[in-house]
């Protein structure tokens, strides 16, 4: 299990952004993390994947654990080597490299399994197989998102942390991304999904959390969150 316990995170030494946050991601599940803009969702993912320091953030109190062992002091590459990998918001692919080159970069930690993982990624995303020799900068937004997810999968992570994979994408593409997340999970990868699209996230997650101003205000089975009046009003727009 990947977990955050009483986590406090500050940026630039002073700005307290997470105020004692706890969250559990049991192996094999899909867990959704919801919340308004600026609530601290990306910050929590960065803490879990070791990317905080790139953003001048730091864990001030509490801990991130993997199977009970603290990992938050390790840094992104060592955390990735333990099987926890984040797909960043905004996609951050290498726009000048081809699709396949991007995927191979993602495999750097596990060179021996490149072929198997490439095949698996192309199976999950046939559109990437069609475009394997194309420069990534020319892909559509949805294809770039698929490439970003595919690249993270190339290192065969046990835990995949997804930061707003549906952001800015057309409904049909959102549906494809959702289906792929379900497929990735069915094949054994645990998923922590940060989403503005609460309806999509709660439709596929077993459990959901809601962050508000750096504090966890809800922690319930996804079905209960879907039935919750406040969640329906504020996050699903259903009143
Ligand atoms: P969004 O959906 O807008 O990304 P979020 O819930 O993911 O929102 P975060 O991006 O974690 O929220 O931001 C939480 C707070 O931390 C915000 O007030 C934001 O301005 C601040 N913040 C984020 N990154 C940094 C940084 N590198 N340095 C300073 N403050 C930051």
Tab-separated table of C-alpha atoms and ligand atoms in Angstrom:
chain	number	residue	atom	x	y	z
A	1	UNK	CA	0.000	0.000	0.000
A	2	UNK	CA	1.079	3.552	-0.789
A	3	UNK	CA	0.016	6.021	1.883
A	4	UNK	CA	0.340	9.568	3.147
A	5	UNK	CA	0.077	10.094	6.870
A	6	UNK	CA	-0.504	13.455	8.576
A	7	UNK	CA	1.417	15.074	5.766
A	8	UNK	CA	2.410	18.721	5.911
A	9	UNK	CA	4.044	20.274	2.866
A	10	UNK	CA	5.486	23.757	2.481
A	11	UNK	CA	6.707	25.611	-0.601
A	12	UNK	CA	9.610	28.038	-0.390
A	13	UNK	CA	10.062	27.218	3.318
A	14	UNK	CA	6.991	29.165	4.380
A	15	UNK	CA	3.843	28.491	2.407
A	16	UNK	CA	1.912	25.680	4.083
A	17	UNK	CA	-0.069	23.931	1.347
A	18	UNK	CA	-0.930	20.543	2.878
A	19	UNK	CA	-2.050	20.615	6.495
A	20	UNK	CA	-1.948	17.141	7.949
A	21	UNK	CA	-3.257	15.099	5.035
A	22	UNK	CA	-3.753	11.323	5.150
A	23	UNK	CA	-4.640	9.074	2.220
A	24	UNK	CA	-4.343	5.359	1.459
A	25	UNK	CA	-3.909	3.696	-1.908
A	26	UNK	CA	-4.211	-0.071	-1.431
A	27	UNK	CA	-2.568	-2.284	-4.055
A	28	UNK	CA	-4.734	-3.140	-7.021
A	29	UNK	CA	-7.243	-0.326	-6.593
A	30	UNK	CA	-8.213	2.873	-8.359
A	31	UNK	CA	-8.424	5.741	-5.857
A	32	UNK	CA	-9.744	9.184	-6.862
A	33	UNK	CA	-8.475	12.449	-5.419
A	34	UNK	CA	-10.835	15.376	-6.019
A	35	UNK	CA	-10.828	19.029	-5.065
A	36	UNK	CA	-11.064	22.554	-6.446
A	37	UNK	CA	-8.190	24.369	-8.151
A	38	UNK	CA	-5.394	25.084	-5.724
A	39	UNK	CA	-6.629	22.629	-3.078
A	40	UNK	CA	-3.269	20.844	-3.081
A	41	UNK	CA	-3.937	17.757	-5.205
A	42	UNK	CA	-0.861	18.108	-7.417
A	43	UNK	CA	1.222	18.844	-4.344
A	44	UNK	CA	0.126	15.576	-2.724
A	45	UNK	CA	1.002	13.633	-5.895
A	46	UNK	CA	4.403	15.336	-6.073
A	47	UNK	CA	5.063	14.385	-2.464
A	48	UNK	CA	4.191	10.765	-3.243
A	49	UNK	CA	6.351	10.569	-6.375
A	50	UNK	CA	9.306	12.526	-5.008
A	51	UNK	CA	8.886	15.506	-7.319
A	52	UNK	CA	8.349	18.109	-4.605
A	53	UNK	CA	11.899	19.381	-4.529
A	54	UNK	CA	11.794	20.257	-8.225
A	55	UNK	CA	9.100	22.753	-7.191
A	56	UNK	CA	10.895	24.029	-4.071
A	57	UNK	CA	8.487	22.117	-1.887
A	58	UNK	CA	9.309	20.013	1.135
A	59	UNK	CA	7.632	17.585	3.532
A	60	UNK	CA	7.625	19.378	6.844
A	61	UNK	CA	5.761	16.783	8.957
A	62	UNK	CA	4.235	13.370	8.499
A	63	UNK	CA	5.311	10.804	5.952
A	64	UNK	CA	4.734	8.966	2.699
A	65	UNK	CA	5.074	5.219	3.074
A	66	UNK	CA	5.246	2.295	0.663
A	67	UNK	CA	4.269	-0.925	2.433
A	68	UNK	CA	4.946	0.832	5.712
A	69	UNK	CA	8.434	2.056	4.759
A	70	UNK	CA	8.937	5.857	4.576
A	71	UNK	CA	9.934	6.955	1.060
A	72	UNK	CA	9.389	10.725	1.007
A	73	UNK	CA	13.076	11.480	1.566
A	74	UNK	CA	14.201	9.386	-1.418
A	75	UNK	CA	13.731	11.611	-4.473
A	76	UNK	CA	11.905	10.855	-7.708
A	77	UNK	CA	14.277	8.404	-9.392
A	78	UNK	CA	14.623	6.139	-6.358
A	79	UNK	CA	10.887	6.274	-5.717
A	80	UNK	CA	10.303	5.394	-9.388
A	81	UNK	CA	12.718	2.471	-8.996
A	82	UNK	CA	10.449	1.237	-6.181
A	83	UNK	CA	7.518	1.276	-8.593
A	84	UNK	CA	5.773	4.614	-7.984
A	85	UNK	CA	5.500	6.784	-11.070
A	86	UNK	CA	3.687	10.048	-11.742
A	87	UNK	CA	2.284	11.266	-15.051
A	88	UNK	CA	2.456	15.008	-14.787
A	89	UNK	CA	-0.268	17.468	-15.569
A	90	UNK	CA	0.389	19.276	-18.839
A	91	UNK	CA	1.942	16.141	-20.318
A	92	UNK	CA	5.600	17.175	-20.469
A	93	UNK	CA	6.527	14.932	-23.325
A	94	UNK	CA	9.609	15.649	-25.441
A	95	UNK	CA	8.071	17.475	-28.383
A	96	UNK	CA	11.157	17.140	-30.620
A	97	UNK	CA	11.477	13.383	-30.186
A	98	UNK	CA	9.385	10.794	-31.988
A	99	UNK	CA	6.663	8.853	-30.218
A	100	UNK	CA	8.879	5.783	-29.940
A	101	UNK	CA	11.858	7.793	-28.710
A	102	UNK	CA	9.643	9.288	-25.990
A	103	UNK	CA	8.567	5.803	-24.956
A	104	UNK	CA	12.150	4.529	-24.889
A	105	UNK	CA	13.139	7.434	-22.630
A	106	UNK	CA	10.435	6.251	-20.223
A	107	UNK	CA	12.028	2.814	-20.126
A	108	UNK	CA	15.459	3.976	-18.978
A	109	UNK	CA	15.175	2.276	-15.615
A	110	UNK	CA	14.386	-1.155	-17.075
A	111	UNK	CA	16.247	-1.601	-20.378
A	112	UNK	CA	15.718	-5.358	-20.548
A	113	UNK	CA	11.968	-5.103	-20.692
A	114	UNK	CA	11.760	-2.379	-23.337
A	115	UNK	CA	10.416	-4.634	-26.073
A	116	UNK	CA	7.692	-6.178	-23.909
A	117	UNK	CA	6.615	-2.818	-22.550
A	118	UNK	CA	6.652	-1.180	-25.984
A	119	UNK	CA	4.382	-3.931	-27.295
A	120	UNK	CA	2.083	-3.564	-24.318
A	121	UNK	CA	1.925	0.222	-24.705
A	122	UNK	CA	1.160	-0.017	-28.424
A	123	UNK	CA	-1.542	-2.551	-27.648
A	124	UNK	CA	-3.121	-0.193	-25.115
A	125	UNK	CA	-2.781	2.795	-27.441
A	126	UNK	CA	-2.988	1.629	-31.072
A	127	UNK	CA	-2.906	5.268	-32.162
A	128	UNK	CA	0.638	5.533	-30.763
A	129	UNK	CA	1.688	2.485	-32.770
A	130	UNK	CA	0.351	4.172	-35.924
A	131	UNK	CA	2.331	7.304	-35.099
A	132	UNK	CA	5.474	5.700	-33.684
A	133	UNK	CA	7.818	7.525	-36.094
A	134	UNK	CA	6.026	10.889	-35.823
A	135	UNK	CA	7.513	13.773	-33.874
A	136	UNK	CA	5.522	14.059	-30.641
A	137	UNK	CA	4.975	17.807	-30.976
A	138	UNK	CA	2.631	17.126	-33.891
A	139	UNK	CA	0.294	14.851	-31.917
A	140	UNK	CA	-3.143	16.036	-30.809
A	141	UNK	CA	-3.734	16.874	-27.138
A	142	UNK	CA	-5.361	13.505	-26.511
A	143	UNK	CA	-2.532	11.619	-28.228
A	144	UNK	CA	0.034	13.548	-26.191
A	145	UNK	CA	-1.785	12.571	-23.006
A	146	UNK	CA	-1.783	8.941	-24.133
A	147	UNK	CA	1.932	9.221	-24.871
A	148	UNK	CA	2.578	10.643	-21.401
A	149	UNK	CA	0.716	7.731	-19.804
A	150	UNK	CA	2.434	5.255	-22.134
A	151	UNK	CA	5.830	6.669	-21.248
A	152	UNK	CA	5.156	6.227	-17.532
A	153	UNK	CA	4.031	2.639	-18.161
A	154	UNK	CA	7.320	1.824	-19.913
A	155	UNK	CA	9.004	1.447	-16.525
A	156	UNK	CA	6.281	-0.995	-15.480
A	157	UNK	CA	5.218	0.857	-12.343
A	158	UNK	CA	3.202	-0.790	-9.596
A	159	UNK	CA	1.597	2.526	-8.743
A	160	UNK	CA	0.611	5.046	-11.399
A	161	UNK	CA	-0.208	8.564	-10.202
A	162	UNK	CA	-2.222	10.474	-12.806
A	163	UNK	CA	-2.589	14.260	-12.587
A	164	UNK	CA	-5.692	15.385	-14.461
A	165	UNK	CA	-5.387	13.125	-17.496
A	166	UNK	CA	-8.678	14.390	-18.964
A	167	UNK	CA	-7.828	18.088	-18.734
A	168	UNK	CA	-8.810	19.962	-21.891
A	169	UNK	CA	-9.745	16.867	-23.865
A	170	UNK	CA	-12.898	16.251	-25.907
A	171	UNK	CA	-15.522	13.928	-24.336
A	172	UNK	CA	-14.760	11.055	-26.697
A	173	UNK	CA	-11.054	11.189	-25.828
A	174	UNK	CA	-11.866	11.441	-22.114
A	175	UNK	CA	-13.830	8.231	-22.523
A	176	UNK	CA	-10.836	6.551	-24.193
A	177	UNK	CA	-8.520	7.686	-21.409
A	178	UNK	CA	-10.986	6.394	-18.826
A	179	UNK	CA	-11.176	2.998	-20.555
A	180	UNK	CA	-7.391	2.803	-20.693
A	181	UNK	CA	-7.097	3.577	-16.967
A	182	UNK	CA	-9.531	0.742	-16.242
A	183	UNK	CA	-7.516	-1.579	-18.502
A	184	UNK	CA	-4.192	-0.614	-16.926
A	185	UNK	CA	-5.682	-1.280	-13.508
A	186	UNK	CA	-7.179	-4.607	-14.572
A	187	UNK	CA	-3.697	-5.638	-15.718
A	188	UNK	CA	-2.422	-5.110	-12.178
A	189	UNK	CA	-1.305	-1.480	-11.863
A	190	UNK	CA	-2.635	0.491	-8.898
A	191	UNK	CA	-3.916	3.960	-9.820
A	192	UNK	CA	-4.219	7.224	-7.909
A	193	UNK	CA	-6.251	9.542	-10.099
A	194	UNK	CA	-6.413	13.316	-9.609
A	195	UNK	CA	-9.314	14.723	-11.578
A	196	UNK	CA	-11.410	17.839	-12.045
A	197	UNK	CA	-13.760	15.519	-13.893
A	198	UNK	CA	-15.239	14.048	-10.715
A	199	UNK	CA	-17.946	12.104	-12.523
A	200	UNK	CA	-15.371	10.240	-14.618
A	201	UNK	CA	-13.068	9.589	-11.673
A	202	UNK	CA	-15.796	8.343	-9.326
A	203	UNK	CA	-17.255	6.126	-12.041
A	204	UNK	CA	-14.087	4.027	-12.131
A	205	UNK	CA	-12.647	4.422	-8.623
A	206	UNK	CA	-13.468	2.249	-5.617
A	207	UNK	CA	-12.630	4.996	-3.157
A	208	UNK	CA	-12.475	8.784	-3.253
A	209	UNK	CA	-10.958	11.618	-1.276
A	210	UNK	CA	-11.770	15.326	-1.400
A	211	UNK	CA	-9.129	17.931	-0.586
A	212	UNK	CA	-10.105	21.456	0.374
A	213	UNK	CA	-7.573	24.175	1.161
A	214	UNK	CA	-4.895	21.649	1.965
A	215	UNK	CA	-7.048	19.511	4.268
A	216	UNK	CA	-8.808	16.226	3.540
A	217	UNK	CA	-12.523	16.831	4.046
A	218	UNK	CA	-13.947	13.590	2.674
A	219	UNK	CA	-12.725	10.014	2.576
A	220	UNK	CA	-15.398	7.575	1.375
A	221	UNK	CA	-16.197	4.747	-1.020
A	222	UNK	CA	-16.732	6.262	-4.482
A	223	UNK	CA	-20.386	5.180	-4.500
A	224	UNK	CA	-21.014	7.086	-1.247
A	225	UNK	CA	-19.321	10.193	-2.645
A	226	UNK	CA	-21.511	9.968	-5.749
A	227	UNK	CA	-24.565	9.858	-3.494
A	228	UNK	CA	-23.352	12.736	-1.288
A	229	UNK	CA	-25.379	15.927	-1.796
A	230	UNK	CA	-22.409	18.303	-1.362
A	231	UNK	CA	-20.225	16.359	-3.767
A	232	UNK	CA	-23.027	16.253	-6.324
A	233	UNK	CA	-23.527	19.985	-6.025
A	234	UNK	CA	-19.936	21.218	-5.872
A	235	UNK	CA	-18.076	18.658	-7.951
A	236	UNK	CA	-20.623	17.107	-10.261
A	237	UNK	CA	-22.796	20.184	-10.836
A	238	UNK	CA	-25.899	18.086	-10.291
A	239	UNK	CA	-27.451	20.079	-7.421
B	1	LIG	P1	-4.719	22.614	-9.708
B	1	LIG	O1	-5.850	21.773	-10.104
B	1	LIG	O2	-4.926	24.073	-10.010
B	1	LIG	O3	-3.382	22.098	-10.135
B	1	LIG	P2	-4.193	21.555	-7.092
B	1	LIG	O4	-5.298	21.122	-6.195
B	1	LIG	O5	-3.438	20.507	-7.806
B	1	LIG	O6	-4.729	22.608	-8.109
B	1	LIG	P3	-1.647	22.516	-6.194
B	1	LIG	O7	-1.164	22.713	-7.584
B	1	LIG	O8	-1.104	21.420	-5.388
B	1	LIG	O9	-3.231	22.414	-6.186
B	1	LIG	O10	-1.440	23.886	-5.433
B	1	LIG	C1	-1.779	24.071	-4.051
B	1	LIG	C2	-1.290	25.459	-3.614
B	1	LIG	O11	0.125	25.481	-3.653
B	1	LIG	C3	-1.778	26.588	-4.491
B	1	LIG	O12	-2.080	27.680	-3.666
B	1	LIG	C4	-0.589	26.874	-5.364
B	1	LIG	O13	-0.570	28.235	-5.726
B	1	LIG	C5	0.575	26.546	-4.462
B	1	LIG	N1	1.759	26.069	-5.224
B	1	LIG	C6	1.789	25.051	-6.102
B	1	LIG	N2	3.036	24.857	-6.601
B	1	LIG	C7	3.815	25.796	-6.007
B	1	LIG	C8	5.203	26.136	-6.074
B	1	LIG	N3	6.047	25.452	-6.873
B	1	LIG	N4	5.667	27.154	-5.315
B	1	LIG	C9	4.823	27.840	-4.507
B	1	LIG	N5	3.501	27.577	-4.383
B	1	LIG	C10	2.999	26.577	-5.122
